[in-house]
Amino acid sequence: DVSMCNVLLQELEKAGLLNKTKIAEGGRKLRKNWSPSWVVLVGNSLVFFKDPKSQTPSRNSRPESSMDLRGAQLQWANDLSSKKNVFKLRTVTGNEFLLQSETDSLINEWFNTIQNVIERLDRE
Ligand code: I3P
């Protein structure tokens, strides 16, 4: 509906394709499984969708997962991967994700945007 679309358009801060792997769930370490993910920053959350290129077109594109950025920790984490341009996000509940891009400018934009959201939430 139109009003919901307006809300989403207002709150949509950023969207794009990044490589993603979850490395911990509730503080418990997980095996890495890198895959391209369509990442959307909307309101206080990062929402992850499957790479649109790797799935058949569908109107029912539910998110794979999402994370609340309130209280989250963000840090560069090139020591945690052989890939370049990697940062780590940790939720208050102990879920940890690595996000990566081969493009320096793109990963820097994501880092700065997410950091701004976390800092804004910290001040609230
Ligand atoms: C992992 C896979 C990951 C790699 C990870 C490997 O092997 O190659 O890409 O992480 O390294 O263990 P597998 O497919 O057998 O699970 P990076 O690409 O981020 O280096 P790691 O164990 O040193 O984290």
mmCIF file with all atom_site columns, C-alpha atoms and ligand atoms in Angstrom:
data_model
loop_
_atom_site.group_PDB
_atom_site.id
_atom_site.type_symbol
_atom_site.label_atom_id
_atom_site.label_alt_id
_atom_site.label_comp_id
_atom_site.label_asym_id
_atom_site.label_entity_id
_atom_site.label_seq_id
_atom_site.pdbx_PDB_ins_code
_atom_site.Cartn_x
_atom_site.Cartn_y
_atom_site.Cartn_z
_atom_site.occupancy
_atom_site.B_iso_or_equiv
_atom_site.pdbx_formal_charge
_atom_site.auth_seq_id
_atom_site.auth_comp_id
_atom_site.auth_asym_id
_atom_site.auth_atom_id
_atom_site.pdbx_PDB_model_num
ATOM   1   C CA  . ASP A 1 1   ? 0.000  0.000   0.000   1.00 0.00 ? 1   ASP A CA  1
ATOM   2   C CA  . VAL A 1 2   ? 1.060  3.573   -0.654  1.00 0.00 ? 2   VAL A CA  1
ATOM   3   C CA  . SER A 1 3   ? 1.639  4.704   2.931   1.00 0.00 ? 3   SER A CA  1
ATOM   4   C CA  . MET A 1 4   ? 3.817  1.674   3.687   1.00 0.00 ? 4   MET A CA  1
ATOM   5   C CA  . CYS A 1 5   ? 5.837  2.429   0.549   1.00 0.00 ? 5   CYS A CA  1
ATOM   6   C CA  . ASN A 1 6   ? 6.335  6.011   1.745   1.00 0.00 ? 6   ASN A CA  1
ATOM   7   C CA  . VAL A 1 7   ? 7.554  4.831   5.126   1.00 0.00 ? 7   VAL A CA  1
ATOM   8   C CA  . LEU A 1 8   ? 10.012 2.448   3.493   1.00 0.00 ? 8   LEU A CA  1
ATOM   9   C CA  . LEU A 1 9   ? 11.266 5.081   1.040   1.00 0.00 ? 9   LEU A CA  1
ATOM   10  C CA  . GLN A 1 10  ? 11.817 7.553   3.878   1.00 0.00 ? 10  GLN A CA  1
ATOM   11  C CA  . GLU A 1 11  ? 13.666 5.109   6.064   1.00 0.00 ? 11  GLU A CA  1
ATOM   12  C CA  . LEU A 1 12  ? 15.664 3.351   3.358   1.00 0.00 ? 12  LEU A CA  1
ATOM   13  C CA  . GLU A 1 13  ? 19.215 4.555   3.859   1.00 0.00 ? 13  GLU A CA  1
ATOM   14  C CA  . LYS A 1 14  ? 21.209 2.271   1.608   1.00 0.00 ? 14  LYS A CA  1
ATOM   15  C CA  . ALA A 1 15  ? 21.023 -0.932  -0.405  1.00 0.00 ? 15  ALA A CA  1
ATOM   16  C CA  . GLY A 1 16  ? 23.513 -2.981  -2.359  1.00 0.00 ? 16  GLY A CA  1
ATOM   17  C CA  . LEU A 1 17  ? 25.304 -6.233  -2.980  1.00 0.00 ? 17  LEU A CA  1
ATOM   18  C CA  . LEU A 1 18  ? 27.962 -7.365  -0.476  1.00 0.00 ? 18  LEU A CA  1
ATOM   19  C CA  . ASN A 1 19  ? 29.582 -10.675 0.345   1.00 0.00 ? 19  ASN A CA  1
ATOM   20  C CA  . LYS A 1 20  ? 28.327 -11.915 3.673   1.00 0.00 ? 20  LYS A CA  1
ATOM   21  C CA  . THR A 1 21  ? 28.998 -14.698 6.130   1.00 0.00 ? 21  THR A CA  1
ATOM   22  C CA  . LYS A 1 22  ? 27.653 -15.261 9.601   1.00 0.00 ? 22  LYS A CA  1
ATOM   23  C CA  . ILE A 1 23  ? 30.446 -16.317 11.979  1.00 0.00 ? 23  ILE A CA  1
ATOM   24  C CA  . ALA A 1 24  ? 28.628 -16.551 15.310  1.00 0.00 ? 24  ALA A CA  1
ATOM   25  C CA  . GLU A 1 25  ? 25.104 -17.151 16.582  1.00 0.00 ? 25  GLU A CA  1
ATOM   26  C CA  . GLY A 1 26  ? 24.369 -16.113 20.150  1.00 0.00 ? 26  GLY A CA  1
ATOM   27  C CA  . GLY A 1 27  ? 28.089 -16.102 20.892  1.00 0.00 ? 27  GLY A CA  1
ATOM   28  C CA  . ARG A 1 28  ? 28.589 -19.599 19.454  1.00 0.00 ? 28  ARG A CA  1
ATOM   29  C CA  . LYS A 1 29  ? 31.106 -19.788 16.619  1.00 0.00 ? 29  LYS A CA  1
ATOM   30  C CA  . LEU A 1 30  ? 29.820 -20.915 13.201  1.00 0.00 ? 30  LEU A CA  1
ATOM   31  C CA  . ARG A 1 31  ? 31.639 -22.234 10.146  1.00 0.00 ? 31  ARG A CA  1
ATOM   32  C CA  . LYS A 1 32  ? 32.061 -19.545 7.499   1.00 0.00 ? 32  LYS A CA  1
ATOM   33  C CA  . ASN A 1 33  ? 29.864 -19.719 4.442   1.00 0.00 ? 33  ASN A CA  1
ATOM   34  C CA  . TRP A 1 34  ? 30.455 -16.678 2.232   1.00 0.00 ? 34  TRP A CA  1
ATOM   35  C CA  . SER A 1 35  ? 27.755 -15.765 -0.275  1.00 0.00 ? 35  SER A CA  1
ATOM   36  C CA  . PRO A 1 36  ? 26.628 -12.647 -2.105  1.00 0.00 ? 36  PRO A CA  1
ATOM   37  C CA  . SER A 1 37  ? 23.794 -10.952 -0.294  1.00 0.00 ? 37  SER A CA  1
ATOM   38  C CA  . TRP A 1 38  ? 21.550 -8.037  -1.144  1.00 0.00 ? 38  TRP A CA  1
ATOM   39  C CA  . VAL A 1 39  ? 21.914 -5.834  1.929   1.00 0.00 ? 39  VAL A CA  1
ATOM   40  C CA  . VAL A 1 40  ? 19.331 -3.183  2.802   1.00 0.00 ? 40  VAL A CA  1
ATOM   41  C CA  . LEU A 1 41  ? 19.744 -0.640  5.587   1.00 0.00 ? 41  LEU A CA  1
ATOM   42  C CA  . VAL A 1 42  ? 16.273 0.464   6.643   1.00 0.00 ? 42  VAL A CA  1
ATOM   43  C CA  . GLY A 1 43  ? 15.510 2.273   9.885   1.00 0.00 ? 43  GLY A CA  1
ATOM   44  C CA  . ASN A 1 44  ? 17.503 0.616   12.664  1.00 0.00 ? 44  ASN A CA  1
ATOM   45  C CA  . SER A 1 45  ? 18.077 -2.678  10.870  1.00 0.00 ? 45  SER A CA  1
ATOM   46  C CA  . LEU A 1 46  ? 20.246 -4.331  8.285   1.00 0.00 ? 46  LEU A CA  1
ATOM   47  C CA  . VAL A 1 47  ? 18.123 -6.723  6.252   1.00 0.00 ? 47  VAL A CA  1
ATOM   48  C CA  . PHE A 1 48  ? 19.707 -9.480  4.152   1.00 0.00 ? 48  PHE A CA  1
ATOM   49  C CA  . PHE A 1 49  ? 18.168 -10.916 0.975   1.00 0.00 ? 49  PHE A CA  1
ATOM   50  C CA  . LYS A 1 50  ? 19.464 -13.630 -1.319  1.00 0.00 ? 50  LYS A CA  1
ATOM   51  C CA  . ASP A 1 51  ? 21.422 -12.318 -4.288  1.00 0.00 ? 51  ASP A CA  1
ATOM   52  C CA  . PRO A 1 52  ? 18.654 -11.538 -6.832  1.00 0.00 ? 52  PRO A CA  1
ATOM   53  C CA  . LYS A 1 53  ? 20.884 -12.939 -9.601  1.00 0.00 ? 53  LYS A CA  1
ATOM   54  C CA  . SER A 1 54  ? 21.107 -16.357 -7.962  1.00 0.00 ? 54  SER A CA  1
ATOM   55  C CA  . GLN A 1 55  ? 17.386 -17.026 -7.690  1.00 0.00 ? 55  GLN A CA  1
ATOM   56  C CA  . THR A 1 56  ? 14.437 -17.294 -10.019 1.00 0.00 ? 56  THR A CA  1
ATOM   57  C CA  . PRO A 1 57  ? 12.408 -14.091 -10.217 1.00 0.00 ? 57  PRO A CA  1
ATOM   58  C CA  . SER A 1 58  ? 9.707  -14.099 -7.609  1.00 0.00 ? 58  SER A CA  1
ATOM   59  C CA  . ARG A 1 59  ? 7.343  -11.575 -6.135  1.00 0.00 ? 59  ARG A CA  1
ATOM   60  C CA  . ASN A 1 60  ? 7.709  -13.290 -2.791  1.00 0.00 ? 60  ASN A CA  1
ATOM   61  C CA  . SER A 1 61  ? 11.227 -12.190 -1.851  1.00 0.00 ? 61  SER A CA  1
ATOM   62  C CA  . ARG A 1 62  ? 11.271 -12.516 1.913   1.00 0.00 ? 62  ARG A CA  1
ATOM   63  C CA  . PRO A 1 63  ? 14.451 -11.521 3.732   1.00 0.00 ? 63  PRO A CA  1
ATOM   64  C CA  . GLU A 1 64  ? 16.858 -14.319 4.653   1.00 0.00 ? 64  GLU A CA  1
ATOM   65  C CA  . SER A 1 65  ? 17.680 -12.635 7.926   1.00 0.00 ? 65  SER A CA  1
ATOM   66  C CA  . SER A 1 66  ? 18.078 -9.259  9.567   1.00 0.00 ? 66  SER A CA  1
ATOM   67  C CA  . MET A 1 67  ? 19.960 -7.640  12.414  1.00 0.00 ? 67  MET A CA  1
ATOM   68  C CA  . ASP A 1 68  ? 19.100 -4.842  14.805  1.00 0.00 ? 68  ASP A CA  1
ATOM   69  C CA  . LEU A 1 69  ? 21.839 -2.193  14.839  1.00 0.00 ? 69  LEU A CA  1
ATOM   70  C CA  . ARG A 1 70  ? 20.939 -0.820  18.272  1.00 0.00 ? 70  ARG A CA  1
ATOM   71  C CA  . GLY A 1 71  ? 23.910 -1.501  20.540  1.00 0.00 ? 71  GLY A CA  1
ATOM   72  C CA  . ALA A 1 72  ? 25.783 -3.227  17.721  1.00 0.00 ? 72  ALA A CA  1
ATOM   73  C CA  . GLN A 1 73  ? 29.577 -3.144  17.417  1.00 0.00 ? 73  GLN A CA  1
ATOM   74  C CA  . LEU A 1 74  ? 31.288 -2.414  14.113  1.00 0.00 ? 74  LEU A CA  1
ATOM   75  C CA  . GLN A 1 75  ? 34.970 -2.915  13.370  1.00 0.00 ? 75  GLN A CA  1
ATOM   76  C CA  . TRP A 1 76  ? 37.328 -3.573  10.485  1.00 0.00 ? 76  TRP A CA  1
ATOM   77  C CA  . ALA A 1 77  ? 38.300 -7.228  10.562  1.00 0.00 ? 77  ALA A CA  1
ATOM   78  C CA  . ASN A 1 78  ? 40.875 -7.929  7.887   1.00 0.00 ? 78  ASN A CA  1
ATOM   79  C CA  . ASP A 1 79  ? 42.562 -10.256 10.373  1.00 0.00 ? 79  ASP A CA  1
ATOM   80  C CA  . LEU A 1 80  ? 39.491 -12.520 10.280  1.00 0.00 ? 80  LEU A CA  1
ATOM   81  C CA  . SER A 1 81  ? 39.652 -13.323 6.569   1.00 0.00 ? 81  SER A CA  1
ATOM   82  C CA  . SER A 1 82  ? 41.984 -13.842 3.642   1.00 0.00 ? 82  SER A CA  1
ATOM   83  C CA  . LYS A 1 83  ? 39.702 -11.477 1.686   1.00 0.00 ? 83  LYS A CA  1
ATOM   84  C CA  . LYS A 1 84  ? 40.295 -7.735  1.545   1.00 0.00 ? 84  LYS A CA  1
ATOM   85  C CA  . ASN A 1 85  ? 37.861 -5.050  2.774   1.00 0.00 ? 85  ASN A CA  1
ATOM   86  C CA  . VAL A 1 86  ? 36.173 -7.025  5.539   1.00 0.00 ? 86  VAL A CA  1
ATOM   87  C CA  . PHE A 1 87  ? 34.315 -5.623  8.515   1.00 0.00 ? 87  PHE A CA  1
ATOM   88  C CA  . LYS A 1 88  ? 32.600 -7.345  11.410  1.00 0.00 ? 88  LYS A CA  1
ATOM   89  C CA  . LEU A 1 89  ? 29.236 -6.521  12.927  1.00 0.00 ? 89  LEU A CA  1
ATOM   90  C CA  . ARG A 1 90  ? 28.205 -7.906  16.286  1.00 0.00 ? 90  ARG A CA  1
ATOM   91  C CA  . THR A 1 91  ? 24.669 -7.604  17.648  1.00 0.00 ? 91  THR A CA  1
ATOM   92  C CA  . VAL A 1 92  ? 23.879 -7.240  21.353  1.00 0.00 ? 92  VAL A CA  1
ATOM   93  C CA  . THR A 1 93  ? 22.617 -10.830 21.221  1.00 0.00 ? 93  THR A CA  1
ATOM   94  C CA  . GLY A 1 94  ? 26.005 -12.137 20.112  1.00 0.00 ? 94  GLY A CA  1
ATOM   95  C CA  . ASN A 1 95  ? 25.348 -12.714 16.431  1.00 0.00 ? 95  ASN A CA  1
ATOM   96  C CA  . GLU A 1 96  ? 28.381 -11.873 14.299  1.00 0.00 ? 96  GLU A CA  1
ATOM   97  C CA  . PHE A 1 97  ? 28.524 -11.192 10.582  1.00 0.00 ? 97  PHE A CA  1
ATOM   98  C CA  . LEU A 1 98  ? 31.391 -10.408 8.239   1.00 0.00 ? 98  LEU A CA  1
ATOM   99  C CA  . LEU A 1 99  ? 30.642 -8.173  5.255   1.00 0.00 ? 99  LEU A CA  1
ATOM   100 C CA  . GLN A 1 100 ? 33.037 -7.706  2.343   1.00 0.00 ? 100 GLN A CA  1
ATOM   101 C CA  . SER A 1 101 ? 33.385 -6.025  -1.038  1.00 0.00 ? 101 SER A CA  1
ATOM   102 C CA  . GLU A 1 102 ? 36.200 -5.986  -3.575  1.00 0.00 ? 102 GLU A CA  1
ATOM   103 C CA  . THR A 1 103 ? 35.449 -2.283  -4.144  1.00 0.00 ? 103 THR A CA  1
ATOM   104 C CA  . ASP A 1 104 ? 37.202 -0.027  -1.620  1.00 0.00 ? 104 ASP A CA  1
ATOM   105 C CA  . SER A 1 105 ? 34.866 2.969   -2.019  1.00 0.00 ? 105 SER A CA  1
ATOM   106 C CA  . LEU A 1 106 ? 31.788 0.794   -1.648  1.00 0.00 ? 106 LEU A CA  1
ATOM   107 C CA  . ILE A 1 107 ? 32.885 -0.936  1.560   1.00 0.00 ? 107 ILE A CA  1
ATOM   108 C CA  . ASN A 1 108 ? 33.980 2.410   3.034   1.00 0.00 ? 108 ASN A CA  1
ATOM   109 C CA  . GLU A 1 109 ? 30.546 3.912   2.308   1.00 0.00 ? 109 GLU A CA  1
ATOM   110 C CA  . TRP A 1 110 ? 28.843 0.971   4.004   1.00 0.00 ? 110 TRP A CA  1
ATOM   111 C CA  . PHE A 1 111 ? 31.141 1.164   7.004   1.00 0.00 ? 111 PHE A CA  1
ATOM   112 C CA  . ASN A 1 112 ? 30.547 4.904   7.463   1.00 0.00 ? 112 ASN A CA  1
ATOM   113 C CA  . THR A 1 113 ? 26.792 4.670   6.961   1.00 0.00 ? 113 THR A CA  1
ATOM   114 C CA  . ILE A 1 114 ? 26.397 1.809   9.443   1.00 0.00 ? 114 ILE A CA  1
ATOM   115 C CA  . GLN A 1 115 ? 28.652 3.566   11.942  1.00 0.00 ? 115 GLN A CA  1
ATOM   116 C CA  . ASN A 1 116 ? 26.493 6.700   11.701  1.00 0.00 ? 116 ASN A CA  1
ATOM   117 C CA  . VAL A 1 117 ? 23.334 4.699   12.391  1.00 0.00 ? 117 VAL A CA  1
ATOM   118 C CA  . ILE A 1 118 ? 24.920 2.942   15.392  1.00 0.00 ? 118 ILE A CA  1
ATOM   119 C CA  . GLU A 1 119 ? 26.113 6.282   16.804  1.00 0.00 ? 119 GLU A CA  1
ATOM   120 C CA  . ARG A 1 120 ? 22.692 7.865   16.287  1.00 0.00 ? 120 ARG A CA  1
ATOM   121 C CA  . LEU A 1 121 ? 21.056 4.962   18.144  1.00 0.00 ? 121 LEU A CA  1
ATOM   122 C CA  . ASP A 1 122 ? 23.646 5.211   20.953  1.00 0.00 ? 122 ASP A CA  1
ATOM   123 C CA  . ARG A 1 123 ? 22.652 8.865   21.492  1.00 0.00 ? 123 ARG A CA  1
ATOM   124 C CA  . GLU A 1 124 ? 18.914 8.127   21.680  1.00 0.00 ? 124 GLU A CA  1
HETATM 125 C C1  . I3P B 2 .   ? 36.688 -21.856 4.539   1.00 0.00 ? 1   I3P B C1  1
HETATM 126 C C2  . I3P B 2 .   ? 36.500 -21.032 3.277   1.00 0.00 ? 1   I3P B C2  1
HETATM 127 C C3  . I3P B 2 .   ? 36.382 -19.567 3.608   1.00 0.00 ? 1   I3P B C3  1
HETATM 128 C C4  . I3P B 2 .   ? 37.591 -19.111 4.423   1.00 0.00 ? 1   I3P B C4  1
HETATM 129 C C5  . I3P B 2 .   ? 37.768 -19.959 5.662   1.00 0.00 ? 1   I3P B C5  1
HETATM 130 C C6  . I3P B 2 .   ? 37.895 -21.418 5.335   1.00 0.00 ? 1   I3P B C6  1
HETATM 131 O O1  . I3P B 2 .   ? 36.859 -23.202 4.190   1.00 0.00 ? 1   I3P B O1  1
HETATM 132 O O2  . I3P B 2 .   ? 37.581 -21.212 2.420   1.00 0.00 ? 1   I3P B O2  1
HETATM 133 O O3  . I3P B 2 .   ? 36.283 -18.809 2.412   1.00 0.00 ? 1   I3P B O3  1
HETATM 134 O O4  . I3P B 2 .   ? 37.380 -17.795 4.836   1.00 0.00 ? 1   I3P B O4  1
HETATM 135 O O5  . I3P B 2 .   ? 38.924 -19.504 6.322   1.00 0.00 ? 1   I3P B O5  1
HETATM 136 O O6  . I3P B 2 .   ? 37.960 -22.179 6.526   1.00 0.00 ? 1   I3P B O6  1
HETATM 137 P P1  . I3P B 2 .   ? 35.603 -24.206 3.978   1.00 0.00 ? 1   I3P B P1  1
HETATM 138 O O7  . I3P B 2 .   ? 34.961 -23.830 2.688   1.00 0.00 ? 1   I3P B O7  1
HETATM 139 O O8  . I3P B 2 .   ? 36.229 -25.541 3.943   1.00 0.00 ? 1   I3P B O8  1
HETATM 140 O O9  . I3P B 2 .   ? 34.681 -24.011 5.138   1.00 0.00 ? 1   I3P B O9  1
HETATM 141 P P2  . I3P B 2 .   ? 37.953 -16.493 4.128   1.00 0.00 ? 1   I3P B P2  1
HETATM 142 O O10 . I3P B 2 .   ? 37.575 -16.544 2.689   1.00 0.00 ? 1   I3P B O10 1
HETATM 143 O O11 . I3P B 2 .   ? 37.251 -15.362 4.847   1.00 0.00 ? 1   I3P B O11 1
HETATM 144 O O12 . I3P B 2 .   ? 39.433 -16.457 4.348   1.00 0.00 ? 1   I3P B O12 1
HETATM 145 P P3  . I3P B 2 .   ? 39.154 -19.420 7.903   1.00 0.00 ? 1   I3P B P3  1
HETATM 146 O O13 . I3P B 2 .   ? 38.802 -20.742 8.481   1.00 0.00 ? 1   I3P B O13 1
HETATM 147 O O14 . I3P B 2 .   ? 40.583 -19.051 8.028   1.00 0.00 ? 1   I3P B O14 1
HETATM 148 O O15 . I3P B 2 .   ? 38.265 -18.344 8.444   1.00 0.00 ? 1   I3P B O15 1
#
